[in-house]
PDB file of C-alpha atoms in Angstrom:
ATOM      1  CA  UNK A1206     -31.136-104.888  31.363  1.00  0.00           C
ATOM      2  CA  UNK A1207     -33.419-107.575  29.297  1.00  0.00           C
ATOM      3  CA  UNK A1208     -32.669-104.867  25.851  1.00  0.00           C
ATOM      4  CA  UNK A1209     -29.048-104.724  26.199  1.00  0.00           C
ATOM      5  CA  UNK A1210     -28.633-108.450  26.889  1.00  0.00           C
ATOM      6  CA  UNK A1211     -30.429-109.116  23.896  1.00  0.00           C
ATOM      7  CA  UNK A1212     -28.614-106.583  21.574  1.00  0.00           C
ATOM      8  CA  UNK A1213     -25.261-108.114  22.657  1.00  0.00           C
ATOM      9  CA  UNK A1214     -26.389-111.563  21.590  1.00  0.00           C
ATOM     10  CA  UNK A1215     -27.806-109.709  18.375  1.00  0.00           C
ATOM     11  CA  UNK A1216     -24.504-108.658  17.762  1.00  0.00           C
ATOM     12  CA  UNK A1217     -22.662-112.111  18.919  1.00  0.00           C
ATOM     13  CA  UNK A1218     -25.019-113.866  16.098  1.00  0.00           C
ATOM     14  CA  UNK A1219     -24.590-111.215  13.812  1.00  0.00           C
ATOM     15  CA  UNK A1220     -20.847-111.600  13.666  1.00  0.00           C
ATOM     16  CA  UNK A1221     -21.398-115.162  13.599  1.00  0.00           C
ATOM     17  CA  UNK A1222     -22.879-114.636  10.312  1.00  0.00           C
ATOM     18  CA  UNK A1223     -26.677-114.514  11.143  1.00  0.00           C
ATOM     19  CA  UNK A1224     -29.102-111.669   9.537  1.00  0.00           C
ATOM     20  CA  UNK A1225     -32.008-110.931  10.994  1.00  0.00           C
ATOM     21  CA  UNK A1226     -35.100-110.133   9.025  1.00  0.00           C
ATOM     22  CA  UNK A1227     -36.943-109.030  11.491  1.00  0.00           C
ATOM     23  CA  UNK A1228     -35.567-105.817  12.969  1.00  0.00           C
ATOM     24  CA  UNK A1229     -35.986-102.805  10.399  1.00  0.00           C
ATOM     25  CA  UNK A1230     -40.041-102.009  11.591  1.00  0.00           C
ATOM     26  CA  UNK A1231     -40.991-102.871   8.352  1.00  0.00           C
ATOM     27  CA  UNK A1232     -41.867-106.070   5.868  1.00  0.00           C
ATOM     28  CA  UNK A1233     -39.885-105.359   2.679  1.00  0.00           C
ATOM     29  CA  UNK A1234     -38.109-108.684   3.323  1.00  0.00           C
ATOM     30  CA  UNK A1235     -41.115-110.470   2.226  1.00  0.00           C
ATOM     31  CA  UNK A1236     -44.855-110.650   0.780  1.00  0.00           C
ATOM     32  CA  UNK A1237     -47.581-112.246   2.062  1.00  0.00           C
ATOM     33  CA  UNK A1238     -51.395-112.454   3.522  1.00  0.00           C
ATOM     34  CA  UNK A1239     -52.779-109.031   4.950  1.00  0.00           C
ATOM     35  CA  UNK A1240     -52.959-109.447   8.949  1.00  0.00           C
ATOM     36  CA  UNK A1241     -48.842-109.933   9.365  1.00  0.00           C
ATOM     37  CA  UNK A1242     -47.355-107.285  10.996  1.00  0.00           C
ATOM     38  CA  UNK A1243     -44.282-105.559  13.006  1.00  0.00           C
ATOM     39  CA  UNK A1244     -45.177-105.421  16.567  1.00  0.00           C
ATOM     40  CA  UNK A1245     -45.330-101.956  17.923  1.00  0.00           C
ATOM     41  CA  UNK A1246     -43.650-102.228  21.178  1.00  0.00           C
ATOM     42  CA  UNK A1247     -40.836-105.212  19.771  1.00  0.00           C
ATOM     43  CA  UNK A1248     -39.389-104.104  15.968  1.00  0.00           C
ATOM     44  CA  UNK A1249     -38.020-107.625  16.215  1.00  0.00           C
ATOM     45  CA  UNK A1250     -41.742-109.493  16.398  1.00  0.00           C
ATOM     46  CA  UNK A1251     -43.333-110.741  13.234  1.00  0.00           C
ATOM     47  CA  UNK A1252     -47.199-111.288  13.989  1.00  0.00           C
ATOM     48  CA  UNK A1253     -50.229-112.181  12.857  1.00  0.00           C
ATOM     49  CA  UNK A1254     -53.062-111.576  15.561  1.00  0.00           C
ATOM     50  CA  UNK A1255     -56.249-112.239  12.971  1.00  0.00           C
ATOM     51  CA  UNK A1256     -58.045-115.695  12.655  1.00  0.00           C
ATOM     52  CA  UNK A1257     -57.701-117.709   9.784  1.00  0.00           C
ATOM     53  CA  UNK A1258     -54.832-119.249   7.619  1.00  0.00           C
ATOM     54  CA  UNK A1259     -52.308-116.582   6.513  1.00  0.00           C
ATOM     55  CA  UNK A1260     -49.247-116.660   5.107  1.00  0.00           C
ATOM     56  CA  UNK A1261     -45.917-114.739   4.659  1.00  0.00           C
ATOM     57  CA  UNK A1262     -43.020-115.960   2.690  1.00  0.00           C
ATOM     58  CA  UNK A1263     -39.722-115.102   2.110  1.00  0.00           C
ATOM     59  CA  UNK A1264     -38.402-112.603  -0.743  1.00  0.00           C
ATOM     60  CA  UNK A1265     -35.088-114.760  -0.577  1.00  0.00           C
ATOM     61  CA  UNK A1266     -34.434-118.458  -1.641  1.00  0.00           C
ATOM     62  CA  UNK A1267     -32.760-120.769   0.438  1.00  0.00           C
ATOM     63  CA  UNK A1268     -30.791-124.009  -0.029  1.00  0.00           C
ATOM     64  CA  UNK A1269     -29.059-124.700   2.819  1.00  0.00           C
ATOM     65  CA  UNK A1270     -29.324-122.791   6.337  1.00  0.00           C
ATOM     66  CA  UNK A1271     -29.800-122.199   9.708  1.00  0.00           C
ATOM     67  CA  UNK A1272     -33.015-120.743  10.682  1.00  0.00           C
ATOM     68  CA  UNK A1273     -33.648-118.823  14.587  1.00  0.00           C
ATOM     69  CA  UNK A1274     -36.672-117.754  15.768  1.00  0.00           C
ATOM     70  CA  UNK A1275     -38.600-117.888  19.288  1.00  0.00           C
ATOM     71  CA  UNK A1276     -42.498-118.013  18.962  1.00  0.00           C
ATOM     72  CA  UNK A1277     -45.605-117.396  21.644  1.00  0.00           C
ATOM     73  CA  UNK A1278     -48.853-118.579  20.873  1.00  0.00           C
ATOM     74  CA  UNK A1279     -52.371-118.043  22.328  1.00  0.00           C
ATOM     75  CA  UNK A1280     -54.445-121.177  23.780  1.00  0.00           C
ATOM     76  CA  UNK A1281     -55.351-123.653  21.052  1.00  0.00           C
ATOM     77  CA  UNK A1282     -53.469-121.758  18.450  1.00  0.00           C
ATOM     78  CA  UNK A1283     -51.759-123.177  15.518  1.00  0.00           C
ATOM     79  CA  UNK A1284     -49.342-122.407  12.822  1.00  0.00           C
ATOM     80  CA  UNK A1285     -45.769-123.303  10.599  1.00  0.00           C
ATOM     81  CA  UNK A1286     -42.717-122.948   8.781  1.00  0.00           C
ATOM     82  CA  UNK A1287     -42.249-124.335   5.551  1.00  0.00           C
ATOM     83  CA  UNK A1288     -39.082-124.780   3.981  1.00  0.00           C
ATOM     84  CA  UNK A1289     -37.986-124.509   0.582  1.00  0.00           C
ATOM     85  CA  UNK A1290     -41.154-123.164  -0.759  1.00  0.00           C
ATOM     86  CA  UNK A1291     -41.085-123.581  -4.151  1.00  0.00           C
ATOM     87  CA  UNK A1292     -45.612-123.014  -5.192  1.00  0.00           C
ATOM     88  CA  UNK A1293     -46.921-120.174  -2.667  1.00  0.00           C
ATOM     89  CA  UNK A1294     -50.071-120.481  -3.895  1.00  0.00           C
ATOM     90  CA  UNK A1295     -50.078-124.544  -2.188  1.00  0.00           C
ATOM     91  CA  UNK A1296     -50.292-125.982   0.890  1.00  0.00           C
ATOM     92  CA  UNK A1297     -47.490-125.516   2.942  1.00  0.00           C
ATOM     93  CA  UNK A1298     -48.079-128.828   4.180  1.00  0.00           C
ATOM     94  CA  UNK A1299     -47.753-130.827   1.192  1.00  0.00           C
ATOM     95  CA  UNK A1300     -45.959-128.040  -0.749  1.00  0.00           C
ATOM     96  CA  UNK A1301     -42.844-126.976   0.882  1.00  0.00           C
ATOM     97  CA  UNK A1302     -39.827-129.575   1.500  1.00  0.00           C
ATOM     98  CA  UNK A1303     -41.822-129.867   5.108  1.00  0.00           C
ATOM     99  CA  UNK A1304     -43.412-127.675   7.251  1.00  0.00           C
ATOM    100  CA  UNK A1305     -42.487-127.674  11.002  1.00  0.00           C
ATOM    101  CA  UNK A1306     -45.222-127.481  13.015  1.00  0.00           C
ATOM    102  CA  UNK A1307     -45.861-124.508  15.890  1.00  0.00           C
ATOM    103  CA  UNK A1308     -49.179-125.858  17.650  1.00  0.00           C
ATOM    104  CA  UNK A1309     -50.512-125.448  21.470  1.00  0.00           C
ATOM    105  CA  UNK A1310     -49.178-128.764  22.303  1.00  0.00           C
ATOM    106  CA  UNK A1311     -51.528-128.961  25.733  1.00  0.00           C
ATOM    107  CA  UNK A1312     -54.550-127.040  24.279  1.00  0.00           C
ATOM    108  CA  UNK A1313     -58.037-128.613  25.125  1.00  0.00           C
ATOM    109  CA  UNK A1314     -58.412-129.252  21.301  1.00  0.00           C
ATOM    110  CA  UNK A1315     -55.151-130.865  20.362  1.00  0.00           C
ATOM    111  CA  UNK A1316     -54.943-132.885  23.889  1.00  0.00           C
ATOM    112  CA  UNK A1317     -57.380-134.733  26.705  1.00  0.00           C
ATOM    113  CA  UNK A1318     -55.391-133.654  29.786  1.00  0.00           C
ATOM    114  CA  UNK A1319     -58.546-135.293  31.783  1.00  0.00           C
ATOM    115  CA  UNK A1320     -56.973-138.911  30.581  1.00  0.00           C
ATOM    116  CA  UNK A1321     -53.173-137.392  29.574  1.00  0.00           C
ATOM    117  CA  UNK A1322     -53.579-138.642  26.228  1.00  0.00           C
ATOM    118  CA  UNK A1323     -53.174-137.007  22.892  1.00  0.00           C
ATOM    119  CA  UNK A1324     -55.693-136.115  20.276  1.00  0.00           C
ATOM    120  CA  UNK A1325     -53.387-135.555  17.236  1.00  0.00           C
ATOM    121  CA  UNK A1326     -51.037-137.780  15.701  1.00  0.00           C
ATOM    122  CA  UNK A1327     -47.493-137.722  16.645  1.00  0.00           C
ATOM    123  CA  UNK A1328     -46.688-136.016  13.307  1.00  0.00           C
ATOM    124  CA  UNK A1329     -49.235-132.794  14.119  1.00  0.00           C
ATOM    125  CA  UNK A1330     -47.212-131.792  17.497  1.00  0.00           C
ATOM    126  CA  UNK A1331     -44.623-128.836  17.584  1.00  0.00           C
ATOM    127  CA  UNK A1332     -41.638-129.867  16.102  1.00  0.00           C
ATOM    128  CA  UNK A1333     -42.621-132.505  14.029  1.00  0.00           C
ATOM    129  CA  UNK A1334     -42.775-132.245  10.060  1.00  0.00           C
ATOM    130  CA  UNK A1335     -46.285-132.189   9.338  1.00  0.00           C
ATOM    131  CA  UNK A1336     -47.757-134.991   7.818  1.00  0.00           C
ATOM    132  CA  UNK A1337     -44.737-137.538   7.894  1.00  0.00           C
ATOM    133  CA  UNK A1338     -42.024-137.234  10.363  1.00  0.00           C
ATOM    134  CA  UNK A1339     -42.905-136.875  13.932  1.00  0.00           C
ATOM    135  CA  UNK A1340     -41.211-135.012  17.038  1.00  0.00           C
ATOM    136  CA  UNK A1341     -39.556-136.066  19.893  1.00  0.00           C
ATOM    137  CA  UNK A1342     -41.662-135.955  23.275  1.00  0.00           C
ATOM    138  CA  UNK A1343     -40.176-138.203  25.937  1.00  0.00           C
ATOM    139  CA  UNK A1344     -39.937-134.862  28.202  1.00  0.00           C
ATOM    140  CA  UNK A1345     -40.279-135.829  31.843  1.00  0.00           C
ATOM    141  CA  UNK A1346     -39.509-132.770  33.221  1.00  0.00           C
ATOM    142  CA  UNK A1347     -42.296-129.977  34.317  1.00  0.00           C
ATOM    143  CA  UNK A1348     -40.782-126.876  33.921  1.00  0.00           C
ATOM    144  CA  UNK A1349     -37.535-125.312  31.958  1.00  0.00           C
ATOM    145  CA  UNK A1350     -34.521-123.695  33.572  1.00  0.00           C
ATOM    146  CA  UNK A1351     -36.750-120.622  34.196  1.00  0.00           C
ATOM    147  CA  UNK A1352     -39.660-122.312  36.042  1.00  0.00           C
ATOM    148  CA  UNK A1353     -42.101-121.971  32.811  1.00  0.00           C
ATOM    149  CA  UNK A1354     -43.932-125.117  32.578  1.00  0.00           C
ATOM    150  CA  UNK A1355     -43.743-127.903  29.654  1.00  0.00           C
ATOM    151  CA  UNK A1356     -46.775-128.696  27.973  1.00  0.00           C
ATOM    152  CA  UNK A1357     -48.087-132.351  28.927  1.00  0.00           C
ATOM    153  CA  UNK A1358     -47.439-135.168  27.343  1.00  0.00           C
ATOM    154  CA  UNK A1359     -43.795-135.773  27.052  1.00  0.00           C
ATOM    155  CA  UNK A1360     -43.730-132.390  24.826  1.00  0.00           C
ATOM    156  CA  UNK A1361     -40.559-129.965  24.929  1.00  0.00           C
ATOM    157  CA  UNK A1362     -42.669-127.172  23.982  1.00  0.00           C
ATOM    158  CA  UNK A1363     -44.085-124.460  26.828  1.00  0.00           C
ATOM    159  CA  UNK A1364     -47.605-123.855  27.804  1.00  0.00           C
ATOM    160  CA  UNK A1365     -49.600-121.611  25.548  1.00  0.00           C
ATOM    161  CA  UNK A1366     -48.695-117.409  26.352  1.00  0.00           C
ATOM    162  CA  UNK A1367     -44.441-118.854  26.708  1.00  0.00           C
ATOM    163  CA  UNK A1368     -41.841-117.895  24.216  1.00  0.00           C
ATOM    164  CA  UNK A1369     -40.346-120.791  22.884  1.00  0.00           C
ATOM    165  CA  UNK A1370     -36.496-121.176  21.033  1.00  0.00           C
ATOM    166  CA  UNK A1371     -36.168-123.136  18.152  1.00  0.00           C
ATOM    167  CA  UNK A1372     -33.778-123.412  15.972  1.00  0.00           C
ATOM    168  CA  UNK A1373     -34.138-125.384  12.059  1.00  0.00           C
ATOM    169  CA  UNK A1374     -31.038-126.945  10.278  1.00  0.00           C
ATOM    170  CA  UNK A1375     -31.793-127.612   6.684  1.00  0.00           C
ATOM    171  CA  UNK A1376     -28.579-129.114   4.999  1.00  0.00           C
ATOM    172  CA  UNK A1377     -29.041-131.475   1.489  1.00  0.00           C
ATOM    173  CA  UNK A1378     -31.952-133.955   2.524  1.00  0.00           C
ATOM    174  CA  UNK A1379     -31.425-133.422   6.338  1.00  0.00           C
ATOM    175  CA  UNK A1380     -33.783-131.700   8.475  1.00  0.00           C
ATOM    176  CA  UNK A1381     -33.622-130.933  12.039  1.00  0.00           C
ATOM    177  CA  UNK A1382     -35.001-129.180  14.714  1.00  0.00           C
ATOM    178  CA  UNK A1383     -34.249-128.048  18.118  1.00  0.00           C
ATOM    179  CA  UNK A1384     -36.673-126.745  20.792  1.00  0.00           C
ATOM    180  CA  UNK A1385     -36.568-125.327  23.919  1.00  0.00           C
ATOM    181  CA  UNK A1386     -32.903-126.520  23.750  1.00  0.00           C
ATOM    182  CA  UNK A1387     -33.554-130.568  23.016  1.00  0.00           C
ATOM    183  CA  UNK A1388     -32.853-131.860  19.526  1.00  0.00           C
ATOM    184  CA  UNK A1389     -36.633-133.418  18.716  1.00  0.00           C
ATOM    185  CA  UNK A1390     -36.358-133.935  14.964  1.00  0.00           C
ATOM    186  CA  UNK A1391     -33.612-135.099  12.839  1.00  0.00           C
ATOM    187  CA  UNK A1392     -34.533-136.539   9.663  1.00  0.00           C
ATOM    188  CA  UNK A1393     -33.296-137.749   6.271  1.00  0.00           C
ATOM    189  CA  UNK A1394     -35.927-136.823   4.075  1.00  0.00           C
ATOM    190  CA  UNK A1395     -33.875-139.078   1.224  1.00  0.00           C
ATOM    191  CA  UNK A1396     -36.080-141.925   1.984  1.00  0.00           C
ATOM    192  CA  UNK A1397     -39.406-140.092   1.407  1.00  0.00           C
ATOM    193  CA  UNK A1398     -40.507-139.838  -2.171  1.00  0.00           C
ATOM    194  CA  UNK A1399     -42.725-137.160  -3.890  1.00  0.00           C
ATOM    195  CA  UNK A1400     -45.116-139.510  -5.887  1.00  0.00           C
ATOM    196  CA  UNK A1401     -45.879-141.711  -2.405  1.00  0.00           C
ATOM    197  CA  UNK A1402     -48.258-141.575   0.370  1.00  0.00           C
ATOM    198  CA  UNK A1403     -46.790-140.668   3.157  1.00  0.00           C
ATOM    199  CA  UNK A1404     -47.730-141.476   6.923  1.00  0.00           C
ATOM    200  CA  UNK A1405     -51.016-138.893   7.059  1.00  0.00           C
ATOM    201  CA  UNK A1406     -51.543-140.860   3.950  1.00  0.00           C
ATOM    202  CA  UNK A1407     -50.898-137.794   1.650  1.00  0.00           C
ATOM    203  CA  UNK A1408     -48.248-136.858  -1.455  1.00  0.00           C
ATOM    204  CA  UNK A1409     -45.788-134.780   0.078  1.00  0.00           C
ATOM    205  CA  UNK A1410     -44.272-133.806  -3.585  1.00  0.00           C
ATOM    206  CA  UNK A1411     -42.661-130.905  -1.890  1.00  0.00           C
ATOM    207  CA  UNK A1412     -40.280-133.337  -0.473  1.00  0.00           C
ATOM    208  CA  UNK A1413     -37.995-133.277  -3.018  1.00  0.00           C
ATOM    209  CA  UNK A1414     -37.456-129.491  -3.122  1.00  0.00           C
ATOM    210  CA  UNK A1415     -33.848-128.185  -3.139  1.00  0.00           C
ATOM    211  CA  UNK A1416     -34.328-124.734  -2.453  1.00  0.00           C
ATOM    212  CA  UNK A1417     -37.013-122.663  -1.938  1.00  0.00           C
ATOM    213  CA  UNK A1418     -38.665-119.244  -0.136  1.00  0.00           C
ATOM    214  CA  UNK A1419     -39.464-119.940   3.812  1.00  0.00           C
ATOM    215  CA  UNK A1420     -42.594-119.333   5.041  1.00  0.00           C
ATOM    216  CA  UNK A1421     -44.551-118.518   8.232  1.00  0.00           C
ATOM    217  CA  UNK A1422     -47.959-119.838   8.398  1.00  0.00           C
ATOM    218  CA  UNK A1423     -50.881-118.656  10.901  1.00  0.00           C
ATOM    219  CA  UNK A1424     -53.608-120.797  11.117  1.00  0.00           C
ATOM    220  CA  UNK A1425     -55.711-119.532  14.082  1.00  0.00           C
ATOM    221  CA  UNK A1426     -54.272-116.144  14.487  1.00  0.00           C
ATOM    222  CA  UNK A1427     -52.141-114.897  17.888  1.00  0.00           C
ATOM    223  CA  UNK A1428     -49.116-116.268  16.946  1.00  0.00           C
ATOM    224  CA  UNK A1429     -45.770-114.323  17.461  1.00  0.00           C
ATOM    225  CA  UNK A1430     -42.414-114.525  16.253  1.00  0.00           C
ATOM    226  CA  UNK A1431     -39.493-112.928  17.714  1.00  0.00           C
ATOM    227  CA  UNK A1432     -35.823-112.922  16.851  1.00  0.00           C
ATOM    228  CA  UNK A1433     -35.973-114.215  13.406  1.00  0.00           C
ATOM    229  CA  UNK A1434     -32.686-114.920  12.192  1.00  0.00           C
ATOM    230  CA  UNK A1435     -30.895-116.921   9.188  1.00  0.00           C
ATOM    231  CA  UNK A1436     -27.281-117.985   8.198  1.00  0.00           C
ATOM    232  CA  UNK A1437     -26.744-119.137   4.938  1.00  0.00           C
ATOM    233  CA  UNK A1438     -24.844-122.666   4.279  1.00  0.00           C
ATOM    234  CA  UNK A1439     -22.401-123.702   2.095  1.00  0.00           C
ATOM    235  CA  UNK A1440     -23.302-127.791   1.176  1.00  0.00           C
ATOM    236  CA  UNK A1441     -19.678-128.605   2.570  1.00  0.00           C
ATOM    237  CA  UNK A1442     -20.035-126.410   6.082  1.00  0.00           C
ATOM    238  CA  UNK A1443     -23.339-127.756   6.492  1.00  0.00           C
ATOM    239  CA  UNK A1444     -22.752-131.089   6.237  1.00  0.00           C
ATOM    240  CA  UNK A1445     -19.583-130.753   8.787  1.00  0.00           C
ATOM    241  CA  UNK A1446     -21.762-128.619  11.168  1.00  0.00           C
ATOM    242  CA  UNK A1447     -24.899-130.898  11.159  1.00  0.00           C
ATOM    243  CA  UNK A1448     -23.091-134.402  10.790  1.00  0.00           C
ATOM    244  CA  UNK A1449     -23.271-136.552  13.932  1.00  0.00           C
ATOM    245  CA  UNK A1450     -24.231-133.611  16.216  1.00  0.00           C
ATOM    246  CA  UNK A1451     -27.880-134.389  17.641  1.00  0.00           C
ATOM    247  CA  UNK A1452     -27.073-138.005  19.635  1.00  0.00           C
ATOM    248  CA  UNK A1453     -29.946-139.534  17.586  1.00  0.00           C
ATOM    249  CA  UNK A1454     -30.406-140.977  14.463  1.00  0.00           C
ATOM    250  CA  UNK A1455     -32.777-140.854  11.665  1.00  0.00           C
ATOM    251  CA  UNK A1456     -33.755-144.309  12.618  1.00  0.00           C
ATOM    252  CA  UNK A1457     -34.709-142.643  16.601  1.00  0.00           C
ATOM    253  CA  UNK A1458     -36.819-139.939  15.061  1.00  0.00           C
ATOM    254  CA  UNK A1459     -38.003-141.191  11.603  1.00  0.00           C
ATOM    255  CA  UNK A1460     -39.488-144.362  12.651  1.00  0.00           C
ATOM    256  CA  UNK A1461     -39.748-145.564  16.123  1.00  0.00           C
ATOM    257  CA  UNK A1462     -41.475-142.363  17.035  1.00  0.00           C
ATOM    258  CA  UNK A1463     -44.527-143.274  14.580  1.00  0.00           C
TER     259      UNK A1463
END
C-alpha cells in the first residue's frame, strides 16, 4: 500500500540520518503565526489553510544541512522557506540567508498563459531565491513520470492541487535546490554582499548569515507541507556531498538565467 511504502522510505531516510519534524501530531518543534497546523488525516503535513502572511520557524539552528519536504498549493497561492533565520520578526525575504520560493508557477496572477509569457521576474518563480538568484525553467516536457502536468513556461514545478519534491542543500555559501527531481538552483551566495542592492534592487543583509532557524512562510494560505525532513552537515561532508554534483555551475544559474 501507498502507507507502508512511505514508512519504509521513512525508515530508509531515517537510518540515513534524516529526522523528521513533522510526524509526532503536534508543533513543539517550533513557534510561529496562529493558522499552522498538523493535518488531521496526514500527522506528517504541516499546514496553513488561512489567508494572509504567516510564519513558523524552527526551534533548532542550522548551519549546514539537507532539508526534504514535498508541498501542494491551491491556485494562485504563494509561500517560502527561509534559511538561516537569524531576526523572526523580518522579512524572510531580505532577512534570512535566502528564501526559496513555493509559488503557483502557472496561476492567472503570476503568468499570461493567453500569450505564454510570465508576469514575475525570473527570481519570484518556485525555486528561485527570492529577490536575487533565479531558478532554472528550460522544462520542455508536459507532464512528470506520473502523468501530472508541469506548469507552463519552462517551469519544473506541477500545476496548482500536485505535490511537489524538493529537496535544499545549504553547505558554507552554497545553496541549492532540487525540484521535482531537476537541480534548478545552485548558487554561491559568496559573491552577494549584505550592504548592496541586489537584482530586485533590495539589501539582502541576510545574505551573510551562517546559521540560523528555518522557516516556512504562507503568504496566501492553502499551502501544505508533507514529509519534512532534515540531516545535519558537518562543513567537511557537506562540501564532499555537494561539490561538483548538480552538472551546472554558479555561472549557469547565477547569471545567465537573469
Amino acid at each position: 500500500s501507498s502507507r507502508s511504502d512511505a514508512e519504509r522510505v521513512r525508515a530508509k531516510e531515517q537510518s540515513d540520518g534524516f529526522s523528521y519534524l513533522v510526524g509526532g501530531g503536534d508543533l513543539a518543534w517550533g513557534t510561529g503565526d496562529a493558522g499552522f497546523e498538523v493535518a488531521t488525516d496526514d500527522p506528517y503535513v504541516l499546514q496553513c489553510m488561512g489567508g494572509g502572511r504567516r510564519h513558523f520557524f524552527s526551534n533548532e539552528t542550522y548551519g549546514d544541512f539537507i532539508l526534504r519536504f514535498e508541498f501542494c498549493l491551491r491556485q494562485n497561492g504563494m509561500g517560502g522557506v527561509g534559511l538561516r533565520v537569524q531576526d523572526t520578526g523580518k522579512p524572510l525575504e531580505y532577512y534570512s540567508m535566502g528564501m526559496v520560493q513555493l509559488i503557483d508557477d502557472e496561476g492567472s496572477c503570476f503568468y499570461d498563459t493567453v500569450n505564454d509569457s510570465p508576469k514575475l521576474k525570473p527570481y519570484q518563480y518556485t525555486g528561485a531565491l527570492y529577490g536575487f538568484v533565479p531558478s532554472l525553467r528550460d522544462n520542455s516536457s508536459v507532464t512528470d513520470e506520473n502523468g501530472k502536468r508541469f506548469a507552463r513556461g519552462g517551469s519544473y514545478a506541477l500545476q496548482a492541487g500536485e505535490w511537489n519534491s524538493v529537496e535544499i542543500r545549504v553547505v558554507g555559501k552554497t545553496v541549492s535546490v532540487q525540484l521535482n527531481g531537476q537541480w534548478v538552483l545552485n548558487a554561491d551566495l559568496s559573491k552577494f554582499g549584505a550592504f548592496e542592492c541586489l537584482a530586485d534592487g533590495m539589501l539582502h543583509p541576510g545574505v551573510i548569515n551562517s546559521n540560523g532557524r528555518i522557516a516556512f512562510m504562507s503568504a496566501s494560505g492553502g499551502l501544505q507541507w508533507r514529509n519534512i525532513r532534515i540531516k545535519v552537515l558537518g562543513a567537511r561532508v557537506g562540501d564532499a556531498r555537494v561539490s561538483g554534483t548538480h552538472g551546472r555551475s554558479d555561472q549557469d544559474t547565477v547569471e545567465n538565467l537573469t
